[in-house]
One Martini backbone bead per residue (centre of mass of N, CA, C, O) as a GRO file, in nm:
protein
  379
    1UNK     BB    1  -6.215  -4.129 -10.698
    2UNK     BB    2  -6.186  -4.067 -10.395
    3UNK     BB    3  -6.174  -4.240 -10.108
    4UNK     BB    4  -6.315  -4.226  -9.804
    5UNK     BB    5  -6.258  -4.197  -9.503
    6UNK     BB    6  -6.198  -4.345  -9.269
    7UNK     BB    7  -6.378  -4.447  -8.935
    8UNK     BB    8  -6.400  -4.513  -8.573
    9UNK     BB    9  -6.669  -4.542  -8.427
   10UNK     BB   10  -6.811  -4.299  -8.136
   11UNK     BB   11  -7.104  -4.278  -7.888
   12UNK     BB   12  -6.871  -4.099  -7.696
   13UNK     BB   13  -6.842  -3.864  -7.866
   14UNK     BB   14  -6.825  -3.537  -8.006
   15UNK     BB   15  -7.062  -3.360  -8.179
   16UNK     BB   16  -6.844  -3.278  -8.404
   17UNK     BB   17  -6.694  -3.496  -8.479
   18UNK     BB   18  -6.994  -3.643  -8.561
   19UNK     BB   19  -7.016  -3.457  -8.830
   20UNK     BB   20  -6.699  -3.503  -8.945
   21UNK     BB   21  -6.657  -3.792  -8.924
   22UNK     BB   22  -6.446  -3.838  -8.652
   23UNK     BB   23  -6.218  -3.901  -8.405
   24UNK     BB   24  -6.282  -3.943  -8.075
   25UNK     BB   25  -6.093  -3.902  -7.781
   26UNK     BB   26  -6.270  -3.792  -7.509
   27UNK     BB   27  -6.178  -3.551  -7.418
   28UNK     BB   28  -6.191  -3.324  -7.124
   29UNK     BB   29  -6.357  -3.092  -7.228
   30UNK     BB   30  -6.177  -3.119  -7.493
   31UNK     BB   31  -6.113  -3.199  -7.736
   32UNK     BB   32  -5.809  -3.264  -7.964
   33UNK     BB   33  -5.963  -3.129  -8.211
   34UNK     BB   34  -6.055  -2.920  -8.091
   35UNK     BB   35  -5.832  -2.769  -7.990
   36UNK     BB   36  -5.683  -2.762  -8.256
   37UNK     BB   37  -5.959  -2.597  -8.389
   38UNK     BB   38  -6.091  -2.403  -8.228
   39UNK     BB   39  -6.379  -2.549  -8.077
   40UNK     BB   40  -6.638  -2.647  -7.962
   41UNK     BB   41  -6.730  -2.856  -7.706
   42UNK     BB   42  -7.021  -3.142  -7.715
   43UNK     BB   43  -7.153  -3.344  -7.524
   44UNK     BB   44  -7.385  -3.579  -7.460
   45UNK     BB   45  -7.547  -3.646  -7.196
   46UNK     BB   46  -7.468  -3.929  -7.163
   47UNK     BB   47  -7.136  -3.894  -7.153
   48UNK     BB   48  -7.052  -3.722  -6.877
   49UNK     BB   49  -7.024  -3.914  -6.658
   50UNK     BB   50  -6.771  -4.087  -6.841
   51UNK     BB   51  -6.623  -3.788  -6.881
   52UNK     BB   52  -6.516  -3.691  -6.599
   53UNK     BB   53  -6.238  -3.896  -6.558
   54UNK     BB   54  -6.028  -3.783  -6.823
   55UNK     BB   55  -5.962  -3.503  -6.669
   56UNK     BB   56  -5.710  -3.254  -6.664
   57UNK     BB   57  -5.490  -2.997  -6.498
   58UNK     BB   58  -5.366  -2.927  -6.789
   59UNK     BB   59  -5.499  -2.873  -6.989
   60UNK     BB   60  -5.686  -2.707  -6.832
   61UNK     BB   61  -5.850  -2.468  -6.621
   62UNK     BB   62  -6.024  -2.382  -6.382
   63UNK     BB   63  -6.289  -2.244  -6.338
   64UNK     BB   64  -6.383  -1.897  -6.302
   65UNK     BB   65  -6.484  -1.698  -6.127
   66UNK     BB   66  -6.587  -1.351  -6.176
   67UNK     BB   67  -6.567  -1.066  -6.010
   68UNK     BB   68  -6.924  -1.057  -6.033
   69UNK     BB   69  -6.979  -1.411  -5.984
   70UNK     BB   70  -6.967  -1.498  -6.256
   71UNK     BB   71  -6.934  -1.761  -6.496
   72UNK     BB   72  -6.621  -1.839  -6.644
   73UNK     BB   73  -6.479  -1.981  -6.893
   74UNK     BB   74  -6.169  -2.046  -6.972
   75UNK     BB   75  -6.203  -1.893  -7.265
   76UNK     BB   76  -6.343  -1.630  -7.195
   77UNK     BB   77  -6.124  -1.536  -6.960
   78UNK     BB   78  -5.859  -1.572  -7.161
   79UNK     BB   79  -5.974  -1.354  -7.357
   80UNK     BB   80  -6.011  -1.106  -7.161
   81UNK     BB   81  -5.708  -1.109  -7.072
   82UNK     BB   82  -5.582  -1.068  -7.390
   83UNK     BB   83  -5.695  -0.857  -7.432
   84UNK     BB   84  -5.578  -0.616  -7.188
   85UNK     BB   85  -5.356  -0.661  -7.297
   86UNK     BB   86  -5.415  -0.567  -7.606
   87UNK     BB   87  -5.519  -0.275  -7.469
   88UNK     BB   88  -5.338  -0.201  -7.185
   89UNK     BB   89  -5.064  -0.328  -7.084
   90UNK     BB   90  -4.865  -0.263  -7.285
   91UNK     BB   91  -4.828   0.023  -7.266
   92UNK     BB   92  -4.635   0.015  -6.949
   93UNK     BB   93  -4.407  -0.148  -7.111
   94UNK     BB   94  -4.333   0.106  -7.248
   95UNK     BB   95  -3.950   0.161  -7.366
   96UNK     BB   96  -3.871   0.303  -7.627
   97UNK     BB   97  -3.757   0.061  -7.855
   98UNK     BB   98  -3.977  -0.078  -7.649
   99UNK     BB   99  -4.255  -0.057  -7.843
  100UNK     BB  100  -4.592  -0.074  -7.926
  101UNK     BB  101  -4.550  -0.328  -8.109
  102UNK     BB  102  -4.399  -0.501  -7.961
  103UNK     BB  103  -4.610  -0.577  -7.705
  104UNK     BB  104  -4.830  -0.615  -7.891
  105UNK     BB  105  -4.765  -0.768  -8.151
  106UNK     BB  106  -4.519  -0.980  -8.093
  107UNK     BB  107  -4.541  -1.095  -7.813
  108UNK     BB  108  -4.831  -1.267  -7.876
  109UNK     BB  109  -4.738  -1.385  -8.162
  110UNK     BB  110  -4.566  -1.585  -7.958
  111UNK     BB  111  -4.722  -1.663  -7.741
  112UNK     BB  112  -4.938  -1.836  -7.929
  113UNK     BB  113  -4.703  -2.069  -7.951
  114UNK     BB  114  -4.649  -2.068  -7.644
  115UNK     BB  115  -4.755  -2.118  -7.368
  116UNK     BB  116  -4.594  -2.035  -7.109
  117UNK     BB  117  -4.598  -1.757  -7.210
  118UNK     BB  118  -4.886  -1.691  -7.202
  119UNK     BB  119  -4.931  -1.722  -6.914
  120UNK     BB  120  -4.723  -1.530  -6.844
  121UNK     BB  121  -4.938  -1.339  -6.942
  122UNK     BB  122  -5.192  -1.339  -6.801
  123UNK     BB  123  -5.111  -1.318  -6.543
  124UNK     BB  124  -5.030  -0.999  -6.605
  125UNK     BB  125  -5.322  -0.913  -6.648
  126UNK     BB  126  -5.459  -1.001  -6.371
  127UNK     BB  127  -5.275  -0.791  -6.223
  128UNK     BB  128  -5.363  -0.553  -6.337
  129UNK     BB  129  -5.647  -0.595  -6.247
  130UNK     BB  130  -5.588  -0.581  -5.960
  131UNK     BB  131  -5.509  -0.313  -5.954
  132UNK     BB  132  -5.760  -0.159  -6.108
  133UNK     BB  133  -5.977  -0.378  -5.908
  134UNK     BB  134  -6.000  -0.321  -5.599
  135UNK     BB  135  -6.305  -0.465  -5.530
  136UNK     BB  136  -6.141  -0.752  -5.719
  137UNK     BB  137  -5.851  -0.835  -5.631
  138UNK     BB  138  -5.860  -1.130  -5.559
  139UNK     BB  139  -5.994  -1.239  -5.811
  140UNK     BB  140  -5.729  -1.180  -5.959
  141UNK     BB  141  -5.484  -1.277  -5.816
  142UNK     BB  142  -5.564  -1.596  -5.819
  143UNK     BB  143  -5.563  -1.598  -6.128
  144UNK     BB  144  -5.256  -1.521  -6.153
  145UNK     BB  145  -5.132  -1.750  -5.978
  146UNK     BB  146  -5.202  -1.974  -6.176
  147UNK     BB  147  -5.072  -1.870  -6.434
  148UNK     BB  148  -4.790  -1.818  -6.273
  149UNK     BB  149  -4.759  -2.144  -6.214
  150UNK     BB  150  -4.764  -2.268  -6.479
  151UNK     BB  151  -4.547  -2.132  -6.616
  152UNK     BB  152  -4.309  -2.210  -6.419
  153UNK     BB  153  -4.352  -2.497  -6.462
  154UNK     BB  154  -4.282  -2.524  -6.762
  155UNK     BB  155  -4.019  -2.357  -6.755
  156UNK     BB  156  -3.855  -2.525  -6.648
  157UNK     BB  157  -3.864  -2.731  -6.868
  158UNK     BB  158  -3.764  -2.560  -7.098
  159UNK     BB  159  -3.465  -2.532  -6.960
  160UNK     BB  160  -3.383  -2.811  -6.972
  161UNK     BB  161  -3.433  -2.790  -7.335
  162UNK     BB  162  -3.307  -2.585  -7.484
  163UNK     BB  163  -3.331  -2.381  -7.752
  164UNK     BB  164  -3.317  -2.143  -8.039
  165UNK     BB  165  -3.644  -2.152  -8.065
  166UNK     BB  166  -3.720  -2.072  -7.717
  167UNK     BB  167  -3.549  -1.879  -7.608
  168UNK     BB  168  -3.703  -1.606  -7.667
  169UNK     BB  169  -3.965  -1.675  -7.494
  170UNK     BB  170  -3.791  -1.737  -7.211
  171UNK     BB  171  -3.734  -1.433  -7.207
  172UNK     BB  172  -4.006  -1.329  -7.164
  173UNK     BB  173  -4.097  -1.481  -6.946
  174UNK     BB  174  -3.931  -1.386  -6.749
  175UNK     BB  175  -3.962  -1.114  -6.723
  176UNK     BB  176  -4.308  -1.153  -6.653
  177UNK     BB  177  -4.230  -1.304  -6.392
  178UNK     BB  178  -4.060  -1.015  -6.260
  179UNK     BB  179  -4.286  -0.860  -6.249
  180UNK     BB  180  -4.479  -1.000  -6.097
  181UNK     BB  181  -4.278  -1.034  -5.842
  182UNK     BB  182  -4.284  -0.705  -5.815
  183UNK     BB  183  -4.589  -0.656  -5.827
  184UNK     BB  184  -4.730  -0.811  -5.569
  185UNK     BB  185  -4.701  -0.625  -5.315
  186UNK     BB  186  -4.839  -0.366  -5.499
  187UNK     BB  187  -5.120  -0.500  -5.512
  188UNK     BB  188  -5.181  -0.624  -5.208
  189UNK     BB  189  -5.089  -0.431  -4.962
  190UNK     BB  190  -4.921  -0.665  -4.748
  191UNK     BB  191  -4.722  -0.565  -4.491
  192UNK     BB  192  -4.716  -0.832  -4.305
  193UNK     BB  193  -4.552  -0.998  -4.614
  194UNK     BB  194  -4.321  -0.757  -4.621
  195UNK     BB  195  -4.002  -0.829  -4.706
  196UNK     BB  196  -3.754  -0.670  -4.864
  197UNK     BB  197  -3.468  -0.863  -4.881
  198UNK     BB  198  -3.630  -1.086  -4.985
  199UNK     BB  199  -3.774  -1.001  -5.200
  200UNK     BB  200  -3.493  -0.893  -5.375
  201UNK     BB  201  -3.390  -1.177  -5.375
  202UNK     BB  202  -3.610  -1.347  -5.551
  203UNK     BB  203  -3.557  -1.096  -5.774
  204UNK     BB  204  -3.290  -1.158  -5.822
  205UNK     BB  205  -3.306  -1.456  -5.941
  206UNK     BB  206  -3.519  -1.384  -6.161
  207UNK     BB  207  -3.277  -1.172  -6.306
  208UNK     BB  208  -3.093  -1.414  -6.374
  209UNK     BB  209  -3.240  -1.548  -6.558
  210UNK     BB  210  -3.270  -1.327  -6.771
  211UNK     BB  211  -2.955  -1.280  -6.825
  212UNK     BB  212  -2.927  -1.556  -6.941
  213UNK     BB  213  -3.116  -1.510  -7.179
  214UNK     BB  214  -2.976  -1.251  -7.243
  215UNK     BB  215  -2.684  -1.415  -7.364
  216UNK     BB  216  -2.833  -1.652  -7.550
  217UNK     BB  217  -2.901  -1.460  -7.727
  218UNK     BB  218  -2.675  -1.319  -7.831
  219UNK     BB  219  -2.470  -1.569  -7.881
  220UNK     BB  220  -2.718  -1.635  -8.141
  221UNK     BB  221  -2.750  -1.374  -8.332
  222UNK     BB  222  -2.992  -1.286  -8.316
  223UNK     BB  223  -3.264  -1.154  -8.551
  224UNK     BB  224  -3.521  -1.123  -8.464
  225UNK     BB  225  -3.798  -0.960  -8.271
  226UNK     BB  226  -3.550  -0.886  -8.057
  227UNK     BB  227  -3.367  -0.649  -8.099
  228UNK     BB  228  -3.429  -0.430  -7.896
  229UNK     BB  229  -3.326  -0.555  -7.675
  230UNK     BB  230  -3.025  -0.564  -7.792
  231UNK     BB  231  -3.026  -0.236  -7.821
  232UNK     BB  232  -3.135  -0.139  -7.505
  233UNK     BB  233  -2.852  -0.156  -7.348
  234UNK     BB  234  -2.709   0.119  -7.538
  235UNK     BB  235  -2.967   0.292  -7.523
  236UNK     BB  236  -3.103   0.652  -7.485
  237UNK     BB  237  -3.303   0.643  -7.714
  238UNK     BB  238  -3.565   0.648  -7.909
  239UNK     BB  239  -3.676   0.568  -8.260
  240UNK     BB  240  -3.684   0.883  -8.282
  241UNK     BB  241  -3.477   1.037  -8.080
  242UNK     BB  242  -3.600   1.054  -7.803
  243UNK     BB  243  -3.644   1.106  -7.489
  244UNK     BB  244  -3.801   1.037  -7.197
  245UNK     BB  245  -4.052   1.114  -7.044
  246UNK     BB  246  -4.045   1.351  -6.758
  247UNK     BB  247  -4.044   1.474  -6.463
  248UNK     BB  248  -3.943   1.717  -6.273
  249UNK     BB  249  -3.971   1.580  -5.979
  250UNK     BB  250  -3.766   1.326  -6.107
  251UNK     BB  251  -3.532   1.514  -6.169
  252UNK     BB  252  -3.484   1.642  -5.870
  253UNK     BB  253  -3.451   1.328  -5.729
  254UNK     BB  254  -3.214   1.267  -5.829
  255UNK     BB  255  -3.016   1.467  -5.780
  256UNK     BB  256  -3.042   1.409  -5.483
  257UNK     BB  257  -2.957   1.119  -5.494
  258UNK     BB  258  -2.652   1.189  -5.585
  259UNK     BB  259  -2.587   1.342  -5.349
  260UNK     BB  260  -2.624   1.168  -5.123
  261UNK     BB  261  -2.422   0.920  -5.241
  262UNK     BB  262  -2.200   1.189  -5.170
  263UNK     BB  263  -2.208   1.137  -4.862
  264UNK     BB  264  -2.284   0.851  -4.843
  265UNK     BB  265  -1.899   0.824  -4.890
  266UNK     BB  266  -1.760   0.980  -4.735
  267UNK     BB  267  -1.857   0.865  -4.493
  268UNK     BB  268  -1.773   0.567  -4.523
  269UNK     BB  269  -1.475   0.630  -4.546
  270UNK     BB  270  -1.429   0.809  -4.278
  271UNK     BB  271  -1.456   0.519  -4.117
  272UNK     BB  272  -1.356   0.247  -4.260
  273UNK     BB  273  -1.269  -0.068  -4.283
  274UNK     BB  274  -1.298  -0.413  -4.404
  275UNK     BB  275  -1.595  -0.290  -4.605
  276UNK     BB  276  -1.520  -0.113  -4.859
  277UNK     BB  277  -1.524  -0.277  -5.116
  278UNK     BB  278  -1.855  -0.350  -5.051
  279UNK     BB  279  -1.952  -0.057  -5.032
  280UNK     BB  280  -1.813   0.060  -5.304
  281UNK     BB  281  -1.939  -0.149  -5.535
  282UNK     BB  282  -2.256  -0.097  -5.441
  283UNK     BB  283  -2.214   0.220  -5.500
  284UNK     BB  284  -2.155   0.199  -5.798
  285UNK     BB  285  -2.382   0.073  -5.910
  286UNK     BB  286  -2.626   0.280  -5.790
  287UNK     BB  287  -2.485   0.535  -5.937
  288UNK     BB  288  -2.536   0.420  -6.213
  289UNK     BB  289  -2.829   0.378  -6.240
  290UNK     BB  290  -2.910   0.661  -6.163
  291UNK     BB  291  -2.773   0.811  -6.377
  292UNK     BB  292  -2.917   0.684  -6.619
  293UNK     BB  293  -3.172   0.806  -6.552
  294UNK     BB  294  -3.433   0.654  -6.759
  295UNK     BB  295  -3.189   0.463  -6.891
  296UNK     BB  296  -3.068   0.147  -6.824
  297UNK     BB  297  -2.842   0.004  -6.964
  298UNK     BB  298  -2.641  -0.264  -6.909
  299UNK     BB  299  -2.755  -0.314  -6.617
  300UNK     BB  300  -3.055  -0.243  -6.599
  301UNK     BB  301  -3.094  -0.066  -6.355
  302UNK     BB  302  -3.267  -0.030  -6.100
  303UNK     BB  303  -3.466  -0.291  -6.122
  304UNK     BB  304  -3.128  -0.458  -6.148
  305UNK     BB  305  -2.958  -0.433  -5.905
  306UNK     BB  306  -3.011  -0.709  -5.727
  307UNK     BB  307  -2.783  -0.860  -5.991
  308UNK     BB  308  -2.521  -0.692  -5.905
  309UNK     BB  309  -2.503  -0.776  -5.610
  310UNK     BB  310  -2.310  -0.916  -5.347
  311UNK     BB  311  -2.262  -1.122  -5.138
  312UNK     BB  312  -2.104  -0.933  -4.904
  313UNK     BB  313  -2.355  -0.731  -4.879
  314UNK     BB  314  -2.550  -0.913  -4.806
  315UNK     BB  315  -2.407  -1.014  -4.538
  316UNK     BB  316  -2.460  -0.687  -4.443
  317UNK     BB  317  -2.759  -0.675  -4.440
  318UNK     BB  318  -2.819  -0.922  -4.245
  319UNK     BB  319  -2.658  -0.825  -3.966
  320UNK     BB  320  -2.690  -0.463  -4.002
  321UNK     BB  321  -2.561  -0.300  -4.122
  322UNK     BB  322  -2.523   0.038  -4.213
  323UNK     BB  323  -2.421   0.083  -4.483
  324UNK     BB  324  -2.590  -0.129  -4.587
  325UNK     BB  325  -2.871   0.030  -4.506
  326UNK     BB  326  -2.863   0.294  -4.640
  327UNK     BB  327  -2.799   0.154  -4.975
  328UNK     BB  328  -3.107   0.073  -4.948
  329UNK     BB  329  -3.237   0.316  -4.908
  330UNK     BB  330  -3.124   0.410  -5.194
  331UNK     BB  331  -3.278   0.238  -5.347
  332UNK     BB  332  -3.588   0.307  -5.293
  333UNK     BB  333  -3.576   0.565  -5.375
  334UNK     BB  334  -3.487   0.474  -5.687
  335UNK     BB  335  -3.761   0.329  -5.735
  336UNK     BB  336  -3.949   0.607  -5.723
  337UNK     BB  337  -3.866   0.668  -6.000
  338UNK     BB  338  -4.085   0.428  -6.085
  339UNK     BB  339  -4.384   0.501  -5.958
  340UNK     BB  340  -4.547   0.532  -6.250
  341UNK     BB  341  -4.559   0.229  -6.228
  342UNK     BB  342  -4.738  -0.057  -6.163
  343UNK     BB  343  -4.511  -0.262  -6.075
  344UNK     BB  344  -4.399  -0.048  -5.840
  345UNK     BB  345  -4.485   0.231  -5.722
  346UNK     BB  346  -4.442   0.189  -5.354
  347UNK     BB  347  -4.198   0.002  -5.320
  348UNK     BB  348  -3.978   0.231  -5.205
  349UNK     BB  349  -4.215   0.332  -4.974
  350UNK     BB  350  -4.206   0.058  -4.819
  351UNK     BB  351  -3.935  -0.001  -4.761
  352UNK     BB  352  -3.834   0.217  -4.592
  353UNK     BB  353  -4.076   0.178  -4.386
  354UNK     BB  354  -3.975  -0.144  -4.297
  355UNK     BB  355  -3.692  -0.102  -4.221
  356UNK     BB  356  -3.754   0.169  -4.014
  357UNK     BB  357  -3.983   0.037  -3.786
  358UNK     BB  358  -3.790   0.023  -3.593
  359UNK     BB  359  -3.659   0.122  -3.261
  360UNK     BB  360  -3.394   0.201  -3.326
  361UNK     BB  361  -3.052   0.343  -3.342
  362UNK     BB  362  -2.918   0.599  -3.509
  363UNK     BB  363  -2.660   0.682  -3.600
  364UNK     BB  364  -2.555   0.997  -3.591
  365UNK     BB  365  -2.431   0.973  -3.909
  366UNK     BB  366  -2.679   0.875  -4.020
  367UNK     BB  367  -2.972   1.064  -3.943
  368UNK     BB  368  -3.013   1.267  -4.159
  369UNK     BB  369  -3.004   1.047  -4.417
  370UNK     BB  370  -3.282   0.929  -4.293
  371UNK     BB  371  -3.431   1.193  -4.343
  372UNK     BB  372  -3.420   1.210  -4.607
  373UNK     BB  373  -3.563   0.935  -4.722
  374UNK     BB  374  -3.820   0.988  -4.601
  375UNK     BB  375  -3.897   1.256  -4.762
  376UNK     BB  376  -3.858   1.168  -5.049
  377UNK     BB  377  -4.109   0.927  -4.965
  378UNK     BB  378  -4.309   1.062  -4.829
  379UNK     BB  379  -4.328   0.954  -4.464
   0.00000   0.00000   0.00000
C-alpha cells in the first residue's frame, strides 16, 4: 500500500487546502493551488489581518463595483465579462472565411490558454458593454481600459519572446487591441479630446504590430486554428460561397465614393508640383480599398487604410495640404461605409466633422468636394 504524501502543515494557510491536507502557499486573495485548480479560495478569520501584505495586483484585478453599484468580485466580473463575448461581441465581429464558429468556439479556446489574449478579450467586451450601456458607460469605459492596459502590458513581455507557441494568440491579441483603440472614442464620444490624425497615427502603429504578426504567422506555415486569417486576405467570399450581405444605401455610397476620388485626381494632377507622387500613391491605397468594399483584400480594407500610406503623405497631412486633407476626409466618408459595426459607428462622421471645425477658408477648387464628403455622412 503506498504511503501517503507527506506536507508541511500551516497554521495560515486557506480552508481548501487544509481540507485537502497539502500545503498551502497562503498568497491572497486565492492560493496558488486554488487557483490553479480554479477553486474558491477561503481563509479562517483568523488569517485576514496577516494575509493583506501578500497580494499582488499582478495576480487579480482590483474588485469593481458593477454598473448598477453593487460589489462584484473578479470572479463574477470576468465571468459576465466572458460570458457576453461568447453570446453577444463575437457576432459583431464576424466576417466572411472568419465565420462565428471561429470568434464563438476557436478565439476563446487560446484565449483560455494565454493570460494576455485573455485580458485582451475581456477588455473588448468591456467595451462592447460600454457601448450598449450608454447609462453605465463610464463604468464599463473604466473596466475595459484595465483588462486592455494588463493585456498591453503582457503583450510587450510576450513580443520581447516570441515563439511559434505564442505568435498566434499574440496576433489575435493585436487584433483586438486595435479594435479597442478603434472603437474608443467611439464609445466615450468625447469630441474635445477626439484628434482624427493622432488617433490614425496611433491606429497605424497598432495595426502595423498587426501586420508584422501576421507575416510571422504567414512565415511559419501556420496550420492552425487560425487559417481563415491567412484565407481571408485573398477570398471575396464567405465559405459558404455568398457574397457579403450590404445595404442598397452602402452600396450607392460606394459608388459615390469612386466618382469623387476620380474628380479629385484629375483635379490634384492638373495642380501639378512637386507632390504628385505622395498624392498619387495615397489616392491609389484609397481607392483600392474603397473598391474592393465590403471586402479586405491583401491590404486590409478601409479600416486597415492608415498603415498603407507614406510617412510623405504623413508630413503633408500636418502641414495642411488641401489636397492632403481632401483624401483624408475621403478617407472618413470611406469609414462611413464601415458605420454598421458598433467599433467604427460615426467615427468617419466624426472625422469629417473635426477636420472641418476651423473657419478657415477652402480653396476655390475644393468648395464643391468639401461639400460633398460633408452631405455623404450627413453633417
Amino acid at each position: 500500500m503506498p504511503s501517503r504524501r507527506s506536507h508541511t502543515k500551516s497554521r495560515k494557510g486557506c480552508l481548501q487546502c487544509k481540507k485537502r491536507h497539502v500545503k498551502c502557499d497562503e498568497e491572497t486573495p486565492r492560493c496558488g493551488l486554488c487557483k490553479k485548480r480554479r477553486l474558491e479560495c477561503t481563509y479562517p478569520p483568523s488569517s485576514e489581518a496577516d494575509s493583506q501584505h501578500a497580494s499582488t495586483p499582478q495576480d487579480m484585478p482590483d474588485a469593481f463595483p458593477g454598473p448598477e453599484g453593487e460589489p462584484h468580485s473578479d470572479r463574477m466580473l470576468e465571468m459576465k465579462l466572458f460570458h457576453h463575448y461568447v453570446t453577444e461581441t463575437y457576432i459583431t465581429l464576424c466576417q466572411g472565411r472568419l465565420d462565428a464558429h471561429h470568434f464563438q468556439v476557436v478565439v476563446p479556446r487560446i484565449a483560455v490558454s494565454h493570460a494576455f489574449l485573455l485580458d485582451s478579450l475581456l477588455g473588448l467586451s468591456a467595451l462592447h458593454l460600454a457601448y450598449l450601456n450608454t447609462h453605465d458607460n463610464r463604468s464599463w469605459l473604466e473596466i475595459a481600459l484595465k483588462y486592455q492596459n494588463r493585456a498591453c502590458s503582457a503583450f510587450t513581455r510576450v513580443l520581447a519572446e516570441m515563439t511559434p507557441e505564442n505568435c498566434a494568440p499574440a496576433f489575435l491579441c493585436s487584433i483586438f487591441i486595435m479594435l479597442c483603440a478603434t472603437a474608443y472614442p467611439c464609445v466615450t464620444q468625447d469630441k474635445h479630446t477626439f484628434e482624427p490624425l493622432s488617433h490614425v497615427l496611433e491606429i497605424r502603429q497598432l495595426i502595423a504590430g498587426c501586420a508584422f504578426l501576421f507575416e510571422q504567422l504567414s512565415g511559419m506555415e501556420y496550420r492552425g486554428d487560425l487559417q481563415g486569417w491567412l484565407k481571408y486576405k485573398d477570398g471575396e467570399v464567405d465559405q459558404d460561397g455568398n457574397p457579403y450581405h450590404v445595404q442598397e444605401s452602402q452600396i450607392k455610397l460606394r459608388s459615390a465614393i469612386m466618382e469623387s476620388l476620380q474628380r479629385v485626381q484629375d483635379k490634384f494632377t492638373s495642380l501639378g508640383g512637386p507632390n504628385q507622387t505622395a498624392y498619387q500613391n495615397t489616392w491609389d491605397i484609397l481607392h483600392e480599398a474603397i473598391k474592393r468594399w465590403p471586402f479586405g483584400g491583401p491590404n486590409g480594407g478601409i479600416i486597415a487604410w492608415p498603415i498603407n500610406i507614406s510617412e510623405d503623405y504623413i508630413a503633408l497631412l500636418k502641414s495642411g495640404d488641401w489636397v492632403g486633407r481632401v483624401l483624408f476626409l475621403h478617407y472618413g466618408v470611406g469609414l462611413h461605409l464601415l458605420s454598421d459595426k458598433w467599433f467604427v459607428r460615426d467615427w468617419g462622421r466624426r472625422l469629417i466633422e473635426t477636420v472641418l471645425q476651423s473657419e478657415e477658408d477652402i480653396p476655390p477648387i475644393w468648395t464643391e468636394t468639401i461639400t460633398w464628403t460633408k452631405e455623404a455622412v450627413e453633417l
